[in-house]
Amino acid sequence: MPTPSTAVGTDAPAPRHAPTAAELLDFVRRTADDAALVTSLPLDPEGRTWLRLEGPGGSEAWLIGWPPGTGTGWHDHAESTGAFTVAAGALREHSLAARLPTDGWKTLELSEDVDRTRLLATGQGRAFGRHHVHEVLNESGREHAVSVHAYYPPLPQIRRYSRTGPVLRLEQTERPEDWL
């Protein structure tokens, strides 16, 4: 990721403990309802844009703009739990309903029943646990989408994958210092 913008605070009270996935989902839903914040994000016609936010309990949070036809590619968030909600437009999430080994592999052949797909419209979101492998896409040909994401602990790494049919291949591991 390129250098993030200055963090923006929210009025959400911080939990006194590590936030759960449910608390992260509650935070991203409340934040997505902040129309002034959502419309303050500059949108680029060609690439995703983002603004770093202060999440609850020391979590990492982002407001992300998605131009038509953009996506993340397959990835996971390592040891972090997370949540995201669509604040404007719609996003499609493809995910794997399988627990992958955390280390020591480069290529896996997936079984036929692991693929999950969901379309999330404005106001819809989801929480996920550690090692959740997914890709998120704005499939619209004309409209931007905007979403709010939160992760706890703050992202220690992101593993990026390629996928050809049932074969998932680990391509790269990124750490926060790679995003500066």
Tab-separated table of N, CA and C in Angstrom:
chain	number	residue	atom	x	y	z
A	1	MET	N	0.843	-1.182	0.000
A	1	MET	CA	0.000	0.000	0.000
A	1	MET	C	0.883	1.238	0.000
A	2	PRO	N	0.477	2.269	-0.711
A	2	PRO	CA	1.198	3.530	-0.621
A	2	PRO	C	1.025	4.129	0.763
A	3	THR	N	1.744	5.171	1.021
A	3	THR	CA	1.679	5.822	2.322
A	3	THR	C	0.266	6.265	2.623
A	4	PRO	N	-0.285	5.852	3.769
A	4	PRO	CA	-1.654	6.234	4.109
A	4	PRO	C	-1.737	7.693	4.500
A	5	SER	N	-2.947	8.214	4.429
A	5	SER	CA	-3.212	9.577	4.868
A	5	SER	C	-3.182	9.639	6.386
A	6	THR	N	-3.272	10.827	6.912
A	6	THR	CA	-3.336	11.022	8.348
A	6	THR	C	-4.569	10.328	8.907
A	7	ALA	N	-4.425	9.724	10.053
A	7	ALA	CA	-5.537	9.004	10.681
A	7	ALA	C	-6.659	9.966	11.025
A	8	VAL	N	-7.875	9.491	10.882
A	8	VAL	CA	-9.059	10.266	11.195
A	8	VAL	C	-9.750	9.591	12.359
A	9	GLY	N	-10.096	10.345	13.375
A	9	GLY	CA	-10.760	9.771	14.542
A	9	GLY	C	-12.243	9.594	14.311
A	10	THR	N	-12.844	8.770	15.119
A	10	THR	CA	-14.292	8.610	15.118
A	10	THR	C	-14.777	8.794	16.543
A	11	ASP	N	-16.068	8.884	16.699
A	11	ASP	CA	-16.636	9.057	18.030
A	11	ASP	C	-16.893	7.731	18.734
A	12	ALA	N	-16.464	6.631	18.125
A	12	ALA	CA	-16.733	5.312	18.703
A	12	ALA	C	-15.925	5.120	19.979
A	13	PRO	N	-16.573	4.630	21.048
A	13	PRO	CA	-15.823	4.358	22.266
A	13	PRO	C	-14.908	3.163	22.054
A	14	ALA	N	-13.720	3.234	22.601
A	14	ALA	CA	-12.755	2.147	22.456
A	14	ALA	C	-13.035	1.062	23.495
A	15	PRO	N	-13.092	-0.201	23.053
A	15	PRO	CA	-13.255	-1.263	24.042
A	15	PRO	C	-12.040	-1.301	24.974
A	16	ARG	N	-12.223	-1.843	26.161
A	16	ARG	CA	-11.134	-1.931	27.136
A	16	ARG	C	-10.330	-3.213	26.945
A	17	HIS	N	-10.604	-3.941	25.904
A	17	HIS	CA	-9.942	-5.197	25.606
A	17	HIS	C	-9.708	-5.274	24.090
A	18	ALA	N	-9.009	-6.298	23.650
A	18	ALA	CA	-8.834	-6.487	22.206
A	18	ALA	C	-10.212	-6.627	21.578
A	19	PRO	N	-10.512	-5.861	20.529
A	19	PRO	CA	-11.848	-5.936	19.940
A	19	PRO	C	-12.084	-7.289	19.268
A	20	THR	N	-13.291	-7.784	19.421
A	20	THR	CA	-13.693	-9.019	18.762
A	20	THR	C	-14.085	-8.719	17.320
A	21	ALA	N	-14.250	-9.759	16.518
A	21	ALA	CA	-14.711	-9.576	15.140
A	21	ALA	C	-16.079	-8.888	15.124
A	22	ALA	N	-16.954	-9.233	16.069
A	22	ALA	CA	-18.280	-8.603	16.148
A	22	ALA	C	-18.156	-7.110	16.462
A	23	GLU	N	-17.237	-6.742	17.344
A	23	GLU	CA	-17.031	-5.320	17.664
A	23	GLU	C	-16.439	-4.579	16.464
A	24	LEU	N	-15.559	-5.230	15.728
A	24	LEU	CA	-15.018	-4.610	14.514
A	24	LEU	C	-16.128	-4.396	13.490
A	25	LEU	N	-17.020	-5.374	13.350
A	25	LEU	CA	-18.132	-5.241	12.417
A	25	LEU	C	-19.053	-4.098	12.842
A	26	ASP	N	-19.330	-3.984	14.122
A	26	ASP	CA	-20.147	-2.876	14.617
A	26	ASP	C	-19.483	-1.535	14.296
A	27	PHE	N	-18.174	-1.453	14.499
A	27	PHE	CA	-17.435	-0.219	14.202
A	27	PHE	C	-17.526	0.136	12.715
A	28	VAL	N	-17.264	-0.828	11.820
A	28	VAL	CA	-17.272	-0.500	10.390
A	28	VAL	C	-18.678	-0.134	9.925
A	29	ARG	N	-19.695	-0.737	10.504
A	29	ARG	CA	-21.073	-0.371	10.149
A	29	ARG	C	-21.397	1.053	10.565
A	30	ARG	N	-21.041	1.403	11.804
A	30	ARG	CA	-21.291	2.782	12.280
A	30	ARG	C	-20.501	3.787	11.446
A	31	THR	N	-19.268	3.463	11.136
A	31	THR	CA	-18.418	4.375	10.362
A	31	THR	C	-18.965	4.535	8.943
A	32	ALA	N	-19.450	3.451	8.338
A	32	ALA	CA	-20.012	3.518	6.984
A	32	ALA	C	-21.260	4.391	6.935
A	33	ASP	N	-21.931	4.564	8.075
A	33	ASP	CA	-23.117	5.416	8.143
A	33	ASP	C	-22.772	6.908	8.222
A	34	ASP	N	-21.484	7.238	8.376
A	34	ASP	CA	-21.050	8.635	8.469
A	34	ASP	C	-20.899	9.200	7.052
A	35	ALA	N	-21.979	9.756	6.522
A	35	ALA	CA	-21.997	10.238	5.137
A	35	ALA	C	-20.926	11.281	4.865
A	36	ALA	N	-20.668	12.177	5.823
A	36	ALA	CA	-19.652	13.214	5.613
A	36	ALA	C	-18.269	12.583	5.445
A	37	LEU	N	-17.954	11.581	6.259
A	37	LEU	CA	-16.669	10.901	6.140
A	37	LEU	C	-16.573	10.163	4.807
A	38	VAL	N	-17.603	9.426	4.456
A	38	VAL	CA	-17.580	8.635	3.220
A	38	VAL	C	-17.393	9.537	2.002
A	39	THR	N	-18.094	10.652	1.957
A	39	THR	CA	-17.977	11.545	0.794
A	39	THR	C	-16.690	12.361	0.813
A	40	SER	N	-15.969	12.381	1.931
A	40	SER	CA	-14.698	13.122	1.987
A	40	SER	C	-13.555	12.364	1.311
A	41	LEU	N	-13.740	11.078	1.034
A	41	LEU	CA	-12.679	10.287	0.411
A	41	LEU	C	-12.526	10.674	-1.048
A	42	PRO	N	-11.332	11.133	-1.458
A	42	PRO	CA	-11.137	11.430	-2.875
A	42	PRO	C	-11.174	10.122	-3.679
A	43	LEU	N	-11.897	10.139	-4.790
A	43	LEU	CA	-12.006	8.951	-5.630
A	43	LEU	C	-11.187	9.144	-6.900
A	44	ASP	N	-10.428	8.124	-7.253
A	44	ASP	CA	-9.580	8.129	-8.443
A	44	ASP	C	-10.243	7.222	-9.479
A	45	PRO	N	-10.328	7.650	-10.736
A	45	PRO	CA	-10.994	6.816	-11.736
A	45	PRO	C	-10.225	5.537	-12.089
A	46	GLU	N	-8.948	5.462	-11.706
A	46	GLU	CA	-8.146	4.316	-12.129
A	46	GLU	C	-7.642	3.424	-11.010
A	47	GLY	N	-7.455	3.943	-9.826
A	47	GLY	CA	-6.892	3.131	-8.750
A	47	GLY	C	-7.622	3.343	-7.442
A	48	ARG	N	-7.495	2.350	-6.554
A	48	ARG	CA	-8.129	2.473	-5.249
A	48	ARG	C	-7.486	3.617	-4.468
A	49	THR	N	-8.291	4.253	-3.642
A	49	THR	CA	-7.812	5.302	-2.734
A	49	THR	C	-8.205	4.891	-1.328
A	50	TRP	N	-7.507	5.418	-0.325
A	50	TRP	CA	-7.834	5.056	1.044
A	50	TRP	C	-7.425	6.140	2.008
A	51	LEU	N	-8.053	6.055	3.154
A	51	LEU	CA	-7.801	6.961	4.257
A	51	LEU	C	-7.725	6.099	5.508
A	52	ARG	N	-6.654	6.250	6.265
A	52	ARG	CA	-6.528	5.471	7.498
A	52	ARG	C	-7.398	6.104	8.574
A	53	LEU	N	-8.079	5.256	9.330
A	53	LEU	CA	-8.955	5.695	10.413
A	53	LEU	C	-8.461	5.108	11.725
A	54	GLU	N	-8.902	5.675	12.822
A	54	GLU	CA	-8.601	5.099	14.130
A	54	GLU	C	-9.713	4.120	14.479
A	55	GLY	N	-9.345	2.854	14.567
A	55	GLY	CA	-10.319	1.834	14.908
A	55	GLY	C	-10.394	1.636	16.412
A	56	PRO	N	-11.342	0.858	16.860
A	56	PRO	CA	-11.516	0.625	18.301
A	56	PRO	C	-10.412	-0.255	18.878
A	57	GLY	N	-10.036	0.027	20.108
A	57	GLY	CA	-9.120	-0.835	20.845
A	57	GLY	C	-7.779	-1.072	20.198
A	58	GLY	N	-7.264	-0.088	19.469
A	58	GLY	CA	-5.963	-0.251	18.830
A	58	GLY	C	-6.017	-0.980	17.504
A	59	SER	N	-7.203	-1.149	16.941
A	59	SER	CA	-7.316	-1.814	15.637
A	59	SER	C	-6.902	-0.863	14.519
A	60	GLU	N	-6.622	-1.443	13.395
A	60	GLU	CA	-6.279	-0.702	12.184
A	60	GLU	C	-7.544	-0.605	11.335
A	61	ALA	N	-7.875	0.574	10.843
A	61	ALA	CA	-9.098	0.744	10.063
A	61	ALA	C	-8.816	1.604	8.840
A	62	TRP	N	-9.606	1.365	7.796
A	62	TRP	CA	-9.414	2.049	6.515
A	62	TRP	C	-10.755	2.363	5.873
A	63	LEU	N	-10.846	3.520	5.242
A	63	LEU	CA	-11.923	3.871	4.334
A	63	LEU	C	-11.328	3.710	2.940
A	64	ILE	N	-11.934	2.884	2.086
A	64	ILE	CA	-11.336	2.546	0.794
A	64	ILE	C	-12.317	2.848	-0.331
A	65	GLY	N	-11.808	3.532	-1.377
A	65	GLY	CA	-12.571	3.800	-2.594
A	65	GLY	C	-12.150	2.839	-3.688
A	66	TRP	N	-13.128	2.274	-4.360
A	66	TRP	CA	-12.922	1.253	-5.393
A	66	TRP	C	-13.464	1.747	-6.728
A	67	PRO	N	-12.609	2.088	-7.688
A	67	PRO	CA	-13.121	2.448	-9.017
A	67	PRO	C	-13.798	1.240	-9.678
A	68	PRO	N	-14.630	1.469	-10.671
A	68	PRO	CA	-15.250	0.361	-11.387
A	68	PRO	C	-14.189	-0.626	-11.890
A	69	GLY	N	-14.478	-1.900	-11.721
A	69	GLY	CA	-13.608	-2.950	-12.255
A	69	GLY	C	-12.348	-3.252	-11.465
A	70	THR	N	-12.198	-2.719	-10.252
A	70	THR	CA	-10.981	-2.971	-9.476
A	70	THR	C	-11.219	-4.027	-8.404
A	71	GLY	N	-10.118	-4.600	-7.924
A	71	GLY	CA	-10.213	-5.608	-6.880
A	71	GLY	C	-8.888	-5.796	-6.181
A	72	THR	N	-8.906	-6.666	-5.187
A	72	THR	CA	-7.719	-6.884	-4.358
A	72	THR	C	-6.839	-8.026	-4.833
A	73	GLY	N	-7.380	-8.959	-5.577
A	73	GLY	CA	-6.695	-10.219	-5.803
A	73	GLY	C	-6.837	-11.074	-4.550
A	74	TRP	N	-6.509	-12.356	-4.657
A	74	TRP	CA	-6.615	-13.272	-3.516
A	74	TRP	C	-5.565	-12.925	-2.477
A	75	HIS	N	-5.977	-12.867	-1.202
A	75	HIS	CA	-5.053	-12.523	-0.116
A	75	HIS	C	-5.654	-12.967	1.216
A	76	ASP	N	-4.854	-12.910	2.263
A	76	ASP	CA	-5.360	-13.066	3.622
A	76	ASP	C	-4.729	-11.999	4.500
A	77	HIS	N	-5.158	-11.946	5.755
A	77	HIS	CA	-4.677	-10.934	6.694
A	77	HIS	C	-3.916	-11.579	7.847
A	78	ALA	N	-3.360	-12.760	7.594
A	78	ALA	CA	-2.531	-13.484	8.566
A	78	ALA	C	-3.274	-13.662	9.885
A	79	GLU	N	-2.677	-13.209	10.968
A	79	GLU	CA	-3.197	-13.443	12.327
A	79	GLU	C	-4.308	-12.477	12.742
A	80	SER	N	-4.679	-11.559	11.868
A	80	SER	CA	-5.687	-10.560	12.227
A	80	SER	C	-7.101	-11.050	11.949
A	81	THR	N	-8.023	-10.700	12.847
A	81	THR	CA	-9.441	-10.831	12.549
A	81	THR	C	-9.861	-9.525	11.888
A	82	GLY	N	-10.994	-9.519	11.235
A	82	GLY	CA	-11.373	-8.298	10.549
A	82	GLY	C	-12.850	-8.234	10.246
A	83	ALA	N	-13.228	-7.092	9.663
A	83	ALA	CA	-14.599	-6.867	9.232
A	83	ALA	C	-14.580	-5.769	8.183
A	84	PHE	N	-15.557	-5.809	7.293
A	84	PHE	CA	-15.737	-4.690	6.378
A	84	PHE	C	-17.208	-4.537	6.043
A	85	THR	N	-17.572	-3.301	5.716
A	85	THR	CA	-18.937	-2.943	5.340
A	85	THR	C	-18.873	-2.035	4.129
A	86	VAL	N	-19.810	-2.210	3.216
A	86	VAL	CA	-19.903	-1.362	2.031
A	86	VAL	C	-20.655	-0.092	2.422
A	87	ALA	N	-20.003	1.050	2.196
A	87	ALA	CA	-20.609	2.343	2.518
A	87	ALA	C	-21.329	2.950	1.317
A	88	ALA	N	-20.917	2.579	0.100
A	88	ALA	CA	-21.548	3.062	-1.128
A	88	ALA	C	-21.255	2.054	-2.230
A	89	GLY	N	-22.236	1.833	-3.097
A	89	GLY	CA	-22.038	0.891	-4.196
A	89	GLY	C	-22.211	-0.544	-3.742
A	90	ALA	N	-21.480	-1.441	-4.384
A	90	ALA	CA	-21.546	-2.865	-4.060
A	90	ALA	C	-20.188	-3.506	-4.306
A	91	LEU	N	-19.864	-4.500	-3.510
A	91	LEU	CA	-18.635	-5.272	-3.667
A	91	LEU	C	-18.968	-6.758	-3.646
A	92	ARG	N	-18.243	-7.523	-4.426
A	92	ARG	CA	-18.376	-8.978	-4.404
A	92	ARG	C	-17.160	-9.548	-3.689
A	93	GLU	N	-17.420	-10.491	-2.795
A	93	GLU	CA	-16.332	-11.188	-2.105
A	93	GLU	C	-16.360	-12.658	-2.524
A	94	HIS	N	-15.222	-13.139	-2.997
A	94	HIS	CA	-14.996	-14.563	-3.212
A	94	HIS	C	-14.109	-15.006	-2.058
A	95	SER	N	-14.477	-16.092	-1.385
A	95	SER	CA	-13.675	-16.559	-0.258
A	95	SER	C	-13.587	-18.076	-0.282
A	96	LEU	N	-12.693	-18.583	0.552
A	96	LEU	CA	-12.494	-20.021	0.681
A	96	LEU	C	-12.996	-20.476	2.037
A	97	ALA	N	-13.868	-21.461	2.044
A	97	ALA	CA	-14.370	-22.039	3.290
A	97	ALA	C	-13.481	-23.225	3.648
A	98	ALA	N	-12.219	-22.923	3.886
A	98	ALA	CA	-11.239	-23.964	4.223
A	98	ALA	C	-10.136	-23.329	5.061
A	99	ARG	N	-9.664	-24.044	6.019
A	99	ARG	CA	-8.531	-23.580	6.831
A	99	ARG	C	-7.263	-24.013	6.121
A	100	LEU	N	-6.446	-23.055	5.719
A	100	LEU	CA	-5.201	-23.353	5.018
A	100	LEU	C	-4.060	-23.476	6.009
A	101	PRO	N	-3.045	-24.256	5.668
A	101	PRO	CA	-1.862	-24.265	6.528
A	101	PRO	C	-1.293	-22.849	6.606
A	102	THR	N	-0.769	-22.458	7.754
A	102	THR	CA	-0.264	-21.091	7.899
A	102	THR	C	1.151	-20.923	7.375
A	103	ASP	N	1.923	-21.979	7.326
A	103	ASP	CA	3.319	-21.882	6.868
A	103	ASP	C	3.723	-23.163	6.144
A	104	GLY	N	4.839	-23.063	5.404
A	104	GLY	CA	5.465	-24.242	4.847
A	104	GLY	C	4.873	-24.757	3.553
A	105	TRP	N	4.126	-23.937	2.830
A	105	TRP	CA	3.580	-24.399	1.552
A	105	TRP	C	3.662	-23.279	0.534
A	106	LYS	N	3.704	-23.670	-0.719
A	106	LYS	CA	3.695	-22.703	-1.826
A	106	LYS	C	2.500	-22.926	-2.748
A	107	THR	N	2.046	-24.193	-2.858
A	107	THR	CA	0.952	-24.531	-3.761
A	107	THR	C	0.021	-25.523	-3.085
A	108	LEU	N	-1.288	-25.263	-3.202
A	108	LEU	CA	-2.302	-26.172	-2.674
A	108	LEU	C	-3.340	-26.457	-3.743
A	109	GLU	N	-3.829	-27.674	-3.781
A	109	GLU	CA	-4.969	-27.988	-4.632
A	109	GLU	C	-6.200	-28.001	-3.735
A	110	LEU	N	-7.162	-27.146	-4.067
A	110	LEU	CA	-8.360	-26.982	-3.251
A	110	LEU	C	-9.431	-27.982	-3.653
A	111	SER	N	-10.235	-28.398	-2.692
A	111	SER	CA	-11.355	-29.282	-3.013
A	111	SER	C	-12.463	-28.468	-3.675
A	112	GLU	N	-13.392	-29.153	-4.288
A	112	GLU	CA	-14.439	-28.490	-5.070
A	112	GLU	C	-15.435	-27.695	-4.240
A	113	ASP	N	-15.580	-28.006	-2.977
A	113	ASP	CA	-16.647	-27.399	-2.189
A	113	ASP	C	-16.208	-26.232	-1.304
A	114	VAL	N	-15.069	-25.624	-1.571
A	114	VAL	CA	-14.562	-24.574	-0.678
A	114	VAL	C	-14.908	-23.155	-1.118
A	115	ASP	N	-15.375	-22.975	-2.339
A	115	ASP	CA	-15.624	-21.622	-2.839
A	115	ASP	C	-16.931	-21.052	-2.320
A	116	ARG	N	-16.853	-19.800	-1.870
A	116	ARG	CA	-18.030	-19.062	-1.415
A	116	ARG	C	-18.016	-17.699	-2.111
A	117	THR	N	-19.192	-17.216	-2.473
A	117	THR	CA	-19.312	-15.904	-3.108
A	117	THR	C	-20.474	-15.175	-2.462
A	118	ARG	N	-20.273	-13.888	-2.198
A	118	ARG	CA	-21.383	-13.075	-1.691
A	118	ARG	C	-21.267	-11.682	-2.289
A	119	LEU	N	-22.418	-11.122	-2.620
A	119	LEU	CA	-22.499	-9.750	-3.096
A	119	LEU	C	-22.964	-8.905	-1.929
A	120	LEU	N	-22.186	-7.883	-1.603
A	120	LEU	CA	-22.506	-6.999	-0.484
A	120	LEU	C	-22.888	-5.627	-1.041
A	121	ALA	N	-24.121	-5.228	-0.806
A	121	ALA	CA	-24.622	-3.934	-1.249
A	121	ALA	C	-24.395	-2.902	-0.146
A	122	THR	N	-24.697	-1.652	-0.444
A	122	THR	CA	-24.548	-0.579	0.536
A	122	THR	C	-25.219	-0.972	1.853
A	123	GLY	N	-24.467	-0.835	2.949
A	123	GLY	CA	-24.973	-1.145	4.274
A	123	GLY	C	-24.720	-2.580	4.715
A	124	GLN	N	-24.276	-3.433	3.807
A	124	GLN	CA	-24.010	-4.823	4.167
A	124	GLN	C	-22.521	-5.030	4.428
A	125	GLY	N	-22.228	-5.932	5.356
A	125	GLY	CA	-20.837	-6.204	5.686
A	125	GLY	C	-20.684	-7.593	6.248
A	126	ARG	N	-19.471	-7.888	6.657
A	126	ARG	CA	-19.190	-9.200	7.239
A	126	ARG	C	-17.939	-9.116	8.088
A	127	ALA	N	-17.858	-10.019	9.037
A	127	ALA	CA	-16.666	-10.181	9.875
A	127	ALA	C	-16.003	-11.489	9.470
A	128	PHE	N	-14.715	-11.610	9.761
A	128	PHE	CA	-14.002	-12.840	9.449
A	128	PHE	C	-12.886	-13.071	10.450
A	129	GLY	N	-12.484	-14.331	10.543
A	129	GLY	CA	-11.446	-14.723	11.485
A	129	GLY	C	-10.053	-14.703	10.873
A	130	ARG	N	-9.112	-15.150	11.665
A	130	ARG	CA	-7.722	-15.202	11.230
A	130	ARG	C	-7.573	-16.122	10.021
A	131	HIS	N	-6.614	-15.782	9.166
A	131	HIS	CA	-6.255	-16.583	7.991
A	131	HIS	C	-7.397	-16.710	6.977
A	132	HIS	N	-8.309	-15.766	6.951
A	132	HIS	CA	-9.424	-15.770	5.996
A	132	HIS	C	-8.882	-15.393	4.616
A	133	VAL	N	-8.984	-16.301	3.656
A	133	VAL	CA	-8.492	-16.058	2.294
A	133	VAL	C	-9.672	-15.607	1.436
A	134	HIS	N	-9.490	-14.440	0.788
A	134	HIS	CA	-10.565	-13.909	-0.050
A	134	HIS	C	-10.026	-12.933	-1.079
A	135	GLU	N	-10.912	-12.551	-1.983
A	135	GLU	CA	-10.665	-11.414	-2.871
A	135	GLU	C	-11.939	-10.595	-2.882
A	136	VAL	N	-11.776	-9.275	-3.023
A	136	VAL	CA	-12.904	-8.351	-3.008
A	136	VAL	C	-12.847	-7.562	-4.313
A	137	LEU	N	-14.014	-7.438	-4.973
A	137	LEU	CA	-14.080	-6.821	-6.296
A	137	LEU	C	-15.225	-5.827	-6.396
A	138	ASN	N	-14.987	-4.732	-7.122
A	138	ASN	CA	-16.063	-3.855	-7.556
A	138	ASN	C	-16.346	-4.241	-8.999
A	139	GLU	N	-17.399	-5.007	-9.209
A	139	GLU	CA	-17.710	-5.506	-10.547
A	139	GLU	C	-18.499	-4.515	-11.396
A	140	SER	N	-18.853	-3.381	-10.835
A	140	SER	CA	-19.606	-2.381	-11.591
A	140	SER	C	-18.752	-1.865	-12.748
A	141	GLY	N	-19.395	-1.619	-13.842
A	141	GLY	CA	-18.701	-1.032	-14.983
A	141	GLY	C	-18.719	0.486	-14.966
A	142	ARG	N	-19.504	1.094	-14.038
A	142	ARG	CA	-19.647	2.554	-14.054
A	142	ARG	C	-19.515	3.235	-12.700
A	143	GLU	N	-19.775	2.529	-11.617
A	143	GLU	CA	-19.870	3.191	-10.322
A	143	GLU	C	-18.741	2.818	-9.369
A	144	HIS	N	-18.256	3.835	-8.654
A	144	HIS	CA	-17.319	3.585	-7.565
A	144	HIS	C	-18.050	2.881	-6.420
A	145	ALA	N	-17.305	2.160	-5.639
A	145	ALA	CA	-17.791	1.638	-4.367
A	145	ALA	C	-16.878	2.210	-3.284
A	146	VAL	N	-17.401	2.314	-2.076
A	146	VAL	CA	-16.614	2.758	-0.926
A	146	VAL	C	-16.910	1.788	0.210
A	147	SER	N	-15.873	1.415	0.946
A	147	SER	CA	-16.060	0.480	2.054
A	147	SER	C	-15.197	0.887	3.234
A	148	VAL	N	-15.554	0.352	4.402
A	148	VAL	CA	-14.803	0.584	5.635
A	148	VAL	C	-14.323	-0.782	6.127
A	149	HIS	N	-13.033	-0.869	6.485
A	149	HIS	CA	-12.402	-2.121	6.925
A	149	HIS	C	-11.718	-1.891	8.263
A	150	ALA	N	-11.701	-2.914	9.115
A	150	ALA	CA	-10.975	-2.844	10.394
A	150	ALA	C	-10.348	-4.209	10.676
A	151	TYR	N	-9.139	-4.173	11.265
A	151	TYR	CA	-8.380	-5.397	11.549
A	151	TYR	C	-7.750	-5.309	12.933
A	152	TYR	N	-7.788	-6.428	13.658
A	152	TYR	CA	-7.099	-6.509	14.935
A	152	TYR	C	-6.485	-7.894	15.079
A	153	PRO	N	-5.205	-7.948	15.466
A	153	PRO	CA	-4.310	-6.806	15.655
A	153	PRO	C	-4.035	-6.118	14.324
A	154	PRO	N	-3.468	-4.888	14.369
A	154	PRO	CA	-3.109	-4.228	13.116
A	154	PRO	C	-2.329	-5.208	12.236
A	155	LEU	N	-2.544	-5.118	10.954
A	155	LEU	CA	-2.023	-6.114	10.012
A	155	LEU	C	-0.525	-6.372	10.177
A	156	PRO	N	-0.160	-7.598	10.606
A	156	PRO	CA	1.253	-7.943	10.711
A	156	PRO	C	1.833	-8.296	9.351
A	157	GLN	N	0.966	-8.777	8.460
A	157	GLN	CA	1.370	-9.101	7.098
A	157	GLN	C	0.122	-9.399	6.278
A	158	ILE	N	0.308	-9.367	4.972
A	158	ILE	CA	-0.707	-9.815	4.027
A	158	ILE	C	-0.026	-10.808	3.110
A	159	ARG	N	-0.648	-11.972	2.969
A	159	ARG	CA	-0.127	-12.946	2.011
A	159	ARG	C	-0.985	-12.861	0.760
A	160	ARG	N	-0.309	-12.738	-0.394
A	160	ARG	CA	-1.001	-12.630	-1.684
A	160	ARG	C	-0.874	-13.958	-2.427
A	161	TYR	N	-1.980	-14.337	-3.083
A	161	TYR	CA	-2.057	-15.618	-3.763
A	161	TYR	C	-2.478	-15.419	-5.218
A	162	SER	N	-2.134	-16.393	-6.058
A	162	SER	CA	-2.725	-16.482	-7.387
A	162	SER	C	-3.584	-17.739	-7.399
A	163	ARG	N	-4.560	-17.751	-8.274
A	163	ARG	CA	-5.464	-18.899	-8.330
A	163	ARG	C	-5.730	-19.252	-9.775
A	164	THR	N	-5.508	-20.506	-10.111
A	164	THR	CA	-5.852	-21.047	-11.418
A	164	THR	C	-6.673	-22.301	-11.166
A	165	GLY	N	-7.971	-22.223	-11.444
A	165	GLY	CA	-8.853	-23.354	-11.156
A	165	GLY	C	-8.756	-23.721	-9.688
A	166	PRO	N	-8.494	-24.995	-9.378
A	166	PRO	CA	-8.429	-25.414	-7.979
A	166	PRO	C	-7.060	-25.177	-7.320
A	167	VAL	N	-6.112	-24.615	-8.072
A	167	VAL	CA	-4.748	-24.458	-7.539
A	167	VAL	C	-4.549	-23.047	-6.991
A	168	LEU	N	-4.223	-22.989	-5.711
A	168	LEU	CA	-3.911	-21.740	-5.028
A	168	LEU	C	-2.410	-21.714	-4.782
A	169	ARG	N	-1.761	-20.628	-5.190
A	169	ARG	CA	-0.313	-20.523	-5.055
A	169	ARG	C	0.049	-19.278	-4.250
A	170	LEU	N	0.860	-19.447	-3.215
A	170	LEU	CA	1.368	-18.312	-2.444
A	170	LEU	C	2.388	-17.578	-3.303
A	171	GLU	N	2.135	-16.306	-3.573
A	171	GLU	CA	3.014	-15.527	-4.457
A	171	GLU	C	3.935	-14.580	-3.698
A	172	GLN	N	3.421	-13.992	-2.612
A	172	GLN	CA	4.188	-12.932	-1.958
A	172	GLN	C	3.664	-12.718	-0.548
A	173	THR	N	4.551	-12.369	0.360
A	173	THR	CA	4.168	-11.954	1.706
A	173	THR	C	4.612	-10.513	1.878
A	174	GLU	N	3.676	-9.651	2.235
A	174	GLU	CA	3.971	-8.230	2.452
A	174	GLU	C	3.869	-7.920	3.933
A	175	ARG	N	4.718	-7.034	4.396
A	175	ARG	CA	4.698	-6.570	5.780
A	175	ARG	C	4.458	-5.051	5.773
A	176	PRO	N	4.061	-4.475	6.913
A	176	PRO	CA	3.756	-3.057	6.948
A	176	PRO	C	4.869	-2.162	6.383
A	177	GLU	N	6.125	-2.526	6.610
A	177	GLU	CA	7.211	-1.689	6.085
A	177	GLU	C	7.233	-1.675	4.551
A	178	ASP	N	6.631	-2.678	3.915
A	178	ASP	CA	6.553	-2.715	2.455
A	178	ASP	C	5.530	-1.718	1.923
A	179	TRP	N	4.618	-1.248	2.778
A	179	TRP	CA	3.537	-0.367	2.334
A	179	TRP	C	3.897	1.097	2.462
A	180	LEU	N	5.062	1.424	2.969
A	180	LEU	CA	5.434	2.834	3.141
A	180	LEU	C	6.017	3.425	1.884
